[in-house]
PDB file of C-alpha atoms in Angstrom:
ATOM      1  CA  GLU A 719      27.192 -37.201  69.126  1.00 72.00           C
ATOM      2  CA  PRO A 720      28.356 -34.269  71.493  1.00 76.00           C
ATOM      3  CA  GLU A 721      25.650 -31.557  72.556  1.00 91.00           C
ATOM      4  CA  VAL A 722      25.055 -28.688  74.271  1.00 94.00           C
ATOM      5  CA  THR A 723      23.144 -28.982  77.571  1.00 96.00           C
ATOM      6  CA  GLN A 724      21.291 -26.225  79.377  1.00 97.00           C
ATOM      7  CA  THR A 725      19.711 -26.125  82.823  1.00 96.00           C
ATOM      8  CA  PRO A 726      17.378 -25.886  84.137  1.00 96.00           C
ATOM      9  CA  SER A 727      14.766 -26.342  81.449  1.00 95.00           C
ATOM     10  CA  HIS A 728      12.331 -24.294  82.990  1.00 96.00           C
ATOM     11  CA  GLN A 729      12.612 -21.564  85.251  1.00 97.00           C
ATOM     12  CA  VAL A 730       9.955 -19.181  87.306  1.00 97.00           C
ATOM     13  CA  THR A 731      11.088 -16.290  89.015  1.00 97.00           C
ATOM     14  CA  GLN A 732       9.481 -13.258  90.706  1.00 97.00           C
ATOM     15  CA  MET A 733      10.204 -10.033  88.801  1.00 97.00           C
ATOM     16  CA  GLY A 734      13.276  -8.137  90.217  1.00 97.00           C
ATOM     17  CA  GLN A 735      15.121 -11.522  91.203  1.00 98.00           C
ATOM     18  CA  GLU A 736      18.399 -12.572  89.838  1.00 98.00           C
ATOM     19  CA  VAL A 737      18.456 -15.407  87.721  1.00 98.00           C
ATOM     20  CA  ILE A 738      21.400 -17.861  86.583  1.00 97.00           C
ATOM     21  CA  LEU A 739      21.063 -19.540  83.340  1.00 98.00           C
ATOM     22  CA  ARG A 740      23.531 -22.521  83.000  1.00 97.00           C
ATOM     23  CA  CYS A 741      25.029 -24.034  79.876  1.00 97.00           C
ATOM     24  CA  VAL A 742      27.550 -26.934  79.213  1.00 97.00           C
ATOM     25  CA  PRO A 743      28.937 -26.087  75.758  1.00 94.00           C
ATOM     26  CA  ILE A 744      30.731 -28.999  73.855  1.00 91.00           C
ATOM     27  CA  SER A 745      34.169 -29.791  75.380  1.00 87.00           C
ATOM     28  CA  ASN A 746      36.475 -28.773  72.313  1.00 84.00           C
ATOM     29  CA  HIS A 747      34.449 -25.343  71.585  1.00 88.00           C
ATOM     30  CA  LEU A 748      35.903 -22.059  71.774  1.00 86.00           C
ATOM     31  CA  TYR A 749      33.016 -19.998  71.219  1.00 88.00           C
ATOM     32  CA  PHE A 750      29.868 -19.485  72.762  1.00 91.00           C
ATOM     33  CA  TYR A 751      26.939 -17.831  72.392  1.00 92.00           C
ATOM     34  CA  TRP A 752      23.492 -16.804  74.009  1.00 95.00           C
ATOM     35  CA  TYR A 753      20.520 -16.004  71.840  1.00 94.00           C
ATOM     36  CA  ARG A 754      16.893 -15.597  73.317  1.00 95.00           C
ATOM     37  CA  GLN A 755      13.249 -16.249  71.489  1.00 93.00           C
ATOM     38  CA  ILE A 756      10.306 -14.736  72.857  1.00 93.00           C
ATOM     39  CA  LEU A 757       7.526 -16.769  72.126  1.00 89.00           C
ATOM     40  CA  GLY A 758       5.869 -16.267  68.931  1.00 83.00           C
ATOM     41  CA  GLN A 759       8.796 -14.203  67.664  1.00 85.00           C
ATOM     42  CA  LYS A 760      12.340 -14.869  66.127  1.00 85.00           C
ATOM     43  CA  VAL A 761      15.574 -15.836  67.660  1.00 89.00           C
ATOM     44  CA  GLU A 762      17.590 -12.769  68.813  1.00 91.00           C
ATOM     45  CA  PHE A 763      21.385 -12.863  69.315  1.00 89.00           C
ATOM     46  CA  LEU A 764      22.354 -11.576  72.945  1.00 94.00           C
ATOM     47  CA  VAL A 765      26.354 -12.113  73.133  1.00 93.00           C
ATOM     48  CA  SER A 766      29.072 -13.983  71.929  1.00 90.00           C
ATOM     49  CA  PHE A 767      32.053 -14.859  74.222  1.00 92.00           C
ATOM     50  CA  TYR A 768      35.605 -16.191  72.945  1.00 88.00           C
ATOM     51  CA  ASN A 769      38.854 -16.490  75.215  1.00 88.00           C
ATOM     52  CA  ASN A 770      36.899 -15.386  78.643  1.00 90.00           C
ATOM     53  CA  GLU A 771      35.706 -12.155  77.218  1.00 92.00           C
ATOM     54  CA  ILE A 772      32.573 -10.538  75.332  1.00 93.00           C
ATOM     55  CA  SER A 773      33.386 -10.305  71.687  1.00 87.00           C
ATOM     56  CA  GLU A 774      30.112  -9.009  70.627  1.00 87.00           C
ATOM     57  CA  LYS A 775      26.863  -7.991  72.258  1.00 90.00           C
ATOM     58  CA  SER A 776      23.705  -6.843  70.811  1.00 90.00           C
ATOM     59  CA  GLU A 777      21.492  -3.629  72.276  1.00 91.00           C
ATOM     60  CA  ILE A 778      19.491  -6.278  74.126  1.00 94.00           C
ATOM     61  CA  PHE A 779      22.381  -7.266  76.427  1.00 96.00           C
ATOM     62  CA  ASP A 780      22.369  -3.965  78.771  1.00 95.00           C
ATOM     63  CA  ASP A 781      24.035  -3.841  82.211  1.00 95.00           C
ATOM     64  CA  GLN A 782      21.356  -6.062  83.766  1.00 96.00           C
ATOM     65  CA  PHE A 783      22.900  -8.905  81.823  1.00 97.00           C
ATOM     66  CA  SER A 784      26.153 -10.519  82.312  1.00 97.00           C
ATOM     67  CA  VAL A 785      27.937 -13.912  81.239  1.00 97.00           C
ATOM     68  CA  GLU A 786      30.894 -15.819  82.590  1.00 95.00           C
ATOM     69  CA  ARG A 787      32.735 -18.848  82.214  1.00 92.00           C
ATOM     70  CA  PRO A 788      33.438 -19.688  86.050  1.00 86.00           C
ATOM     71  CA  ASP A 789      35.688 -23.008  84.970  1.00 86.00           C
ATOM     72  CA  GLY A 790      36.319 -24.854  82.075  1.00 77.00           C
ATOM     73  CA  SER A 791      32.899 -26.275  81.407  1.00 86.00           C
ATOM     74  CA  ASN A 792      30.076 -24.036  82.387  1.00 93.00           C
ATOM     75  CA  PHE A 793      28.987 -20.852  80.554  1.00 96.00           C
ATOM     76  CA  THR A 794      26.186 -19.039  82.379  1.00 97.00           C
ATOM     77  CA  LEU A 795      23.979 -16.151  81.698  1.00 98.00           C
ATOM     78  CA  LYS A 796      22.987 -13.907  84.670  1.00 98.00           C
ATOM     79  CA  ILE A 797      19.900 -11.403  84.806  1.00 98.00           C
ATOM     80  CA  ARG A 798      20.390  -9.288  87.932  1.00 96.00           C
ATOM     81  CA  SER A 799      16.946  -7.998  88.041  1.00 95.00           C
ATOM     82  CA  THR A 800      14.315  -9.699  86.124  1.00 97.00           C
ATOM     83  CA  LYS A 801      11.503  -7.832  83.860  1.00 97.00           C
ATOM     84  CA  LEU A 802       8.125  -9.123  82.943  1.00 97.00           C
ATOM     85  CA  GLU A 803       9.563  -8.757  79.317  1.00 96.00           C
ATOM     86  CA  ASP A 804      12.602 -10.974  79.992  1.00 97.00           C
ATOM     87  CA  SER A 805      10.348 -14.103  79.849  1.00 97.00           C
ATOM     88  CA  ALA A 806      11.552 -15.991  77.032  1.00 97.00           C
ATOM     89  CA  MET A 807      13.246 -19.139  75.722  1.00 96.00           C
ATOM     90  CA  TYR A 808      17.277 -18.648  76.345  1.00 97.00           C
ATOM     91  CA  PHE A 809      19.522 -20.803  73.979  1.00 95.00           C
ATOM     92  CA  CYS A 810      22.985 -21.651  74.483  1.00 96.00           C
ATOM     93  CA  ALA A 811      24.881 -22.076  71.398  1.00 92.00           C
ATOM     94  CA  SER A 812      28.692 -23.153  70.999  1.00 89.00           C
ATOM     95  CA  SER A 813      30.787 -23.349  67.801  1.00 84.00           C
ATOM     96  CA  GLY A 814      34.570 -24.829  67.374  1.00 78.00           C
ATOM     97  CA  THR A 815      35.492 -21.745  64.881  1.00 69.00           C
ATOM     98  CA  VAL A 816      34.385 -18.145  64.175  1.00 65.00           C
ATOM     99  CA  TRP A 817      30.716 -18.749  62.818  1.00 61.00           C
ATOM    100  CA  ALA A 818      30.913 -16.746  59.757  1.00 53.00           C
ATOM    101  CA  GLU A 819      34.590 -16.341  58.908  1.00 55.00           C
ATOM    102  CA  ASN A 820      34.981 -20.118  58.867  1.00 55.00           C
ATOM    103  CA  HIS A 821      31.647 -21.266  58.323  1.00 58.00           C
ATOM    104  CA  GLY A 822      31.833 -23.677  61.189  1.00 56.00           C
ATOM    105  CA  LYS A 823      28.727 -25.417  62.545  1.00 69.00           C
ATOM    106  CA  ALA A 824      27.011 -24.086  65.531  1.00 79.00           C
ATOM    107  CA  PHE A 825      25.315 -26.234  67.930  1.00 85.00           C
ATOM    108  CA  PHE A 826      22.538 -25.050  70.149  1.00 90.00           C
ATOM    109  CA  GLY A 827      21.272 -26.116  73.657  1.00 93.00           C
ATOM    110  CA  GLN A 828      17.699 -27.317  73.899  1.00 93.00           C
ATOM    111  CA  GLY A 829      17.114 -23.887  75.868  1.00 95.00           C
ATOM    112  CA  THR A 830      15.604 -22.742  79.126  1.00 97.00           C
ATOM    113  CA  ARG A 831      12.176 -21.361  79.474  1.00 96.00           C
ATOM    114  CA  LEU A 832      12.520 -18.500  81.467  1.00 98.00           C
ATOM    115  CA  THR A 833       8.910 -17.021  82.954  1.00 97.00           C
ATOM    116  CA  VAL A 834       8.994 -14.120  84.967  1.00 98.00           C
ATOM    117  CA  VAL A 835       5.639 -13.517  87.011  1.00 97.00           C
TER     118      VAL A 835
ATOM    119  CA  THR B1087      19.359  -4.444  63.208  1.00 56.00           C
ATOM    120  CA  GLN B1088      19.487  -6.445  59.638  1.00 63.00           C
ATOM    121  CA  LEU B1089      16.250  -7.526  58.942  1.00 81.00           C
ATOM    122  CA  LEU B1090      15.385 -11.125  57.593  1.00 90.00           C
ATOM    123  CA  GLU B1091      11.651 -11.831  56.342  1.00 93.00           C
ATOM    124  CA  GLN B1092      10.520 -15.451  55.508  1.00 95.00           C
ATOM    125  CA  SER B1093       7.666 -16.250  53.511  1.00 95.00           C
ATOM    126  CA  PRO B1094       5.244 -17.636  53.911  1.00 96.00           C
ATOM    127  CA  GLN B1095       4.892 -17.323  57.859  1.00 93.00           C
ATOM    128  CA  PHE B1096       2.937 -20.358  58.035  1.00 95.00           C
ATOM    129  CA  LEU B1097       2.476 -23.550  55.299  1.00 96.00           C
ATOM    130  CA  SER B1098       0.479 -26.534  55.707  1.00 97.00           C
ATOM    131  CA  ILE B1099       0.641 -29.193  52.809  1.00 96.00           C
ATOM    132  CA  GLN B1100       0.002 -32.712  51.880  1.00 97.00           C
ATOM    133  CA  GLU B1101       2.567 -35.331  52.059  1.00 97.00           C
ATOM    134  CA  GLY B1102       4.470 -35.898  48.617  1.00 97.00           C
ATOM    135  CA  GLU B1103       3.619 -32.213  47.953  1.00 97.00           C
ATOM    136  CA  ASN B1104       6.652 -29.643  46.893  1.00 98.00           C
ATOM    137  CA  LEU B1105       7.291 -26.395  48.392  1.00 97.00           C
ATOM    138  CA  THR B1106       9.541 -23.388  48.632  1.00 98.00           C
ATOM    139  CA  VAL B1107      10.362 -21.133  51.567  1.00 98.00           C
ATOM    140  CA  TYR B1108      11.860 -17.796  50.870  1.00 97.00           C
ATOM    141  CA  CYS B1109      14.187 -15.340  52.912  1.00 96.00           C
ATOM    142  CA  ASN B1110      14.659 -11.980  51.970  1.00 95.00           C
ATOM    143  CA  SER B1111      16.637  -8.966  53.148  1.00 93.00           C
ATOM    144  CA  SER B1112      17.475  -5.574  51.791  1.00 90.00           C
ATOM    145  CA  SER B1113      21.200  -6.093  53.201  1.00 89.00           C
ATOM    146  CA  VAL B1114      23.529  -8.287  52.129  1.00 91.00           C
ATOM    147  CA  PHE B1115      25.292 -11.117  53.800  1.00 89.00           C
ATOM    148  CA  SER B1116      28.481 -12.918  53.598  1.00 85.00           C
ATOM    149  CA  SER B1117      27.153 -16.115  54.995  1.00 86.00           C
ATOM    150  CA  LEU B1118      23.689 -17.411  55.588  1.00 89.00           C
ATOM    151  CA  GLN B1119      22.259 -20.687  57.405  1.00 90.00           C
ATOM    152  CA  TRP B1120      19.073 -22.556  57.611  1.00 94.00           C
ATOM    153  CA  TYR B1121      17.847 -24.085  60.644  1.00 93.00           C
ATOM    154  CA  ARG B1122      15.048 -26.312  61.719  1.00 95.00           C
ATOM    155  CA  GLN B1123      13.508 -26.115  65.097  1.00 92.00           C
ATOM    156  CA  GLU B1124      11.231 -28.281  66.609  1.00 89.00           C
ATOM    157  CA  PRO B1125       8.698 -27.120  69.743  1.00 83.00           C
ATOM    158  CA  GLY B1126      10.735 -26.801  72.761  1.00 81.00           C
ATOM    159  CA  GLU B1127      14.023 -27.359  71.137  1.00 85.00           C
ATOM    160  CA  GLY B1128      16.696 -25.239  70.022  1.00 89.00           C
ATOM    161  CA  PRO B1129      17.473 -24.712  66.339  1.00 90.00           C
ATOM    162  CA  VAL B1130      19.511 -27.355  64.069  1.00 90.00           C
ATOM    163  CA  LEU B1131      21.648 -26.367  61.531  1.00 88.00           C
ATOM    164  CA  LEU B1132      20.736 -27.896  58.274  1.00 92.00           C
ATOM    165  CA  VAL B1133      22.910 -25.819  55.993  1.00 91.00           C
ATOM    166  CA  THR B1134      25.505 -22.867  55.478  1.00 88.00           C
ATOM    167  CA  VAL B1135      25.607 -20.906  52.133  1.00 90.00           C
ATOM    168  CA  VAL B1136      28.470 -18.537  51.526  1.00 88.00           C
ATOM    169  CA  THR B1137      28.922 -17.905  47.713  1.00 90.00           C
ATOM    170  CA  GLY B1138      26.428 -15.817  45.329  1.00 93.00           C
ATOM    171  CA  GLY B1139      24.496 -18.020  43.856  1.00 95.00           C
ATOM    172  CA  GLU B1140      25.218 -21.291  45.546  1.00 94.00           C
ATOM    173  CA  VAL B1141      23.212 -24.232  45.477  1.00 97.00           C
ATOM    174  CA  LYS B1142      23.483 -26.976  48.188  1.00 95.00           C
ATOM    175  CA  LYS B1143      21.458 -30.152  48.589  1.00 96.00           C
ATOM    176  CA  LEU B1144      20.602 -31.952  51.453  1.00 92.00           C
ATOM    177  CA  LYS B1145      18.625 -35.526  50.377  1.00 94.00           C
ATOM    178  CA  ARG B1146      15.214 -33.711  49.422  1.00 97.00           C
ATOM    179  CA  LEU B1147      16.008 -30.419  50.652  1.00 96.00           C
ATOM    180  CA  THR B1148      17.628 -27.841  48.039  1.00 97.00           C
ATOM    181  CA  PHE B1149      19.093 -24.558  49.228  1.00 97.00           C
ATOM    182  CA  GLN B1150      19.892 -21.592  47.276  1.00 97.00           C
ATOM    183  CA  PHE B1151      21.721 -18.421  47.955  1.00 95.00           C
ATOM    184  CA  GLY B1152      20.955 -15.317  45.564  1.00 96.00           C
ATOM    185  CA  ASP B1153      23.223 -14.055  43.398  1.00 95.00           C
ATOM    186  CA  ALA B1154      23.506 -10.515  45.609  1.00 94.00           C
ATOM    187  CA  ARG B1155      23.864 -12.577  48.797  1.00 92.00           C
ATOM    188  CA  LYS B1156      20.592 -10.708  49.756  1.00 94.00           C
ATOM    189  CA  ASP B1157      18.276 -13.883  50.014  1.00 95.00           C
ATOM    190  CA  SER B1158      17.683 -17.517  50.041  1.00 96.00           C
ATOM    191  CA  SER B1159      15.529 -20.132  49.408  1.00 97.00           C
ATOM    192  CA  LEU B1160      14.719 -23.490  50.796  1.00 98.00           C
ATOM    193  CA  HIS B1161      12.818 -26.085  48.533  1.00 98.00           C
ATOM    194  CA  ILE B1162      11.368 -29.164  49.930  1.00 97.00           C
ATOM    195  CA  THR B1163      10.391 -31.961  47.394  1.00 97.00           C
ATOM    196  CA  ALA B1164       8.282 -34.860  48.102  1.00 97.00           C
ATOM    197  CA  ALA B1165       7.299 -33.511  51.645  1.00 97.00           C
ATOM    198  CA  GLN B1166       7.148 -36.102  54.540  1.00 97.00           C
ATOM    199  CA  PRO B1167       5.309 -35.774  58.000  1.00 95.00           C
ATOM    200  CA  GLY B1168       8.955 -35.413  59.507  1.00 94.00           C
ATOM    201  CA  ASP B1169       9.846 -32.389  57.659  1.00 95.00           C
ATOM    202  CA  THR B1170       7.186 -30.630  59.938  1.00 95.00           C
ATOM    203  CA  GLY B1171       9.101 -27.825  61.900  1.00 95.00           C
ATOM    204  CA  LEU B1172      10.027 -24.327  62.171  1.00 94.00           C
ATOM    205  CA  TYR B1173      12.585 -23.042  59.530  1.00 96.00           C
ATOM    206  CA  LEU B1174      14.891 -20.374  60.394  1.00 94.00           C
ATOM    207  CA  CYS B1175      17.423 -18.531  58.106  1.00 94.00           C
ATOM    208  CA  ALA B1176      19.769 -16.424  59.899  1.00 90.00           C
ATOM    209  CA  GLY B1177      22.584 -14.457  57.819  1.00 87.00           C
ATOM    210  CA  SER B1178      25.880 -12.933  59.077  1.00 80.00           C
ATOM    211  CA  ASN B1179      28.091 -10.096  58.066  1.00 73.00           C
ATOM    212  CA  THR B1180      30.466 -10.037  61.021  1.00 64.00           C
ATOM    213  CA  GLY B1181      32.635 -12.838  62.912  1.00 61.00           C
ATOM    214  CA  ASN B1182      29.945 -13.795  65.817  1.00 65.00           C
ATOM    215  CA  GLN B1183      26.475 -12.228  65.506  1.00 71.00           C
ATOM    216  CA  PHE B1184      23.972 -14.122  63.462  1.00 76.00           C
ATOM    217  CA  TYR B1185      20.762 -12.383  62.419  1.00 83.00           C
ATOM    218  CA  PHE B1186      17.453 -14.885  62.311  1.00 88.00           C
ATOM    219  CA  GLY B1187      14.661 -14.628  60.031  1.00 90.00           C
ATOM    220  CA  THR B1188      11.125 -14.215  61.182  1.00 86.00           C
ATOM    221  CA  GLY B1189      10.506 -18.064  60.366  1.00 92.00           C
ATOM    222  CA  THR B1190       8.476 -20.372  58.278  1.00 95.00           C
ATOM    223  CA  SER B1191       6.083 -22.839  60.274  1.00 95.00           C
ATOM    224  CA  LEU B1192       5.379 -25.797  58.001  1.00 96.00           C
ATOM    225  CA  THR B1193       3.067 -28.816  58.679  1.00 96.00           C
ATOM    226  CA  VAL B1194       3.012 -31.717  56.435  1.00 97.00           C
ATOM    227  CA  ILE B1195      -0.400 -33.608  56.299  1.00 96.00           C
ATOM    228  CA  PRO B1196       0.029 -37.336  56.086  1.00 95.00           C
TER     229      PRO B1196
END
């Protein structure tokens, strides 16, 4: 069964450093998402991406965050200057259709655990 | 932010027992999904409900969407150790953004 893959599985970085989290969505999917989950807290929406642009973003997704689809397969989340509070599990998801309108399935990756020290 | 409260937060039961998990909000959602998440892994979609009052069954799992589309329940019959995990509900009123609930951590003891 096709799956969303994320790399690395765990990244440790120093505060103030830039990090890039990578995702390979399912190949024929059109909608891509980043979510994060701080330890012990709920899953939070960051951003959705369609047709090579951001379609929605939450208040968490401020100027220090950016997303990119540099080629036909990868979808990346960049955090420019990491803060301690960015430590969390970051999940990438992809969907073949608009989530709520067509009730399409969304598939999540295994996540990248980001630790900022 | 649209808040989805799940109850109970933690649940520990014996194998073979039945249980119900609740997902409640003051907001109306156009659709609601239930996910199961295991430690260190991403959420896995179990079901989507879209119509008020809708009931969906997935083997021993029964999902119901409230008539007003503000709440949902997940009922598990004859729980098994393999049902252990974190159950998350998520609702949406827009095309792309889902709001996840606070989660219910279920442990089924053999």
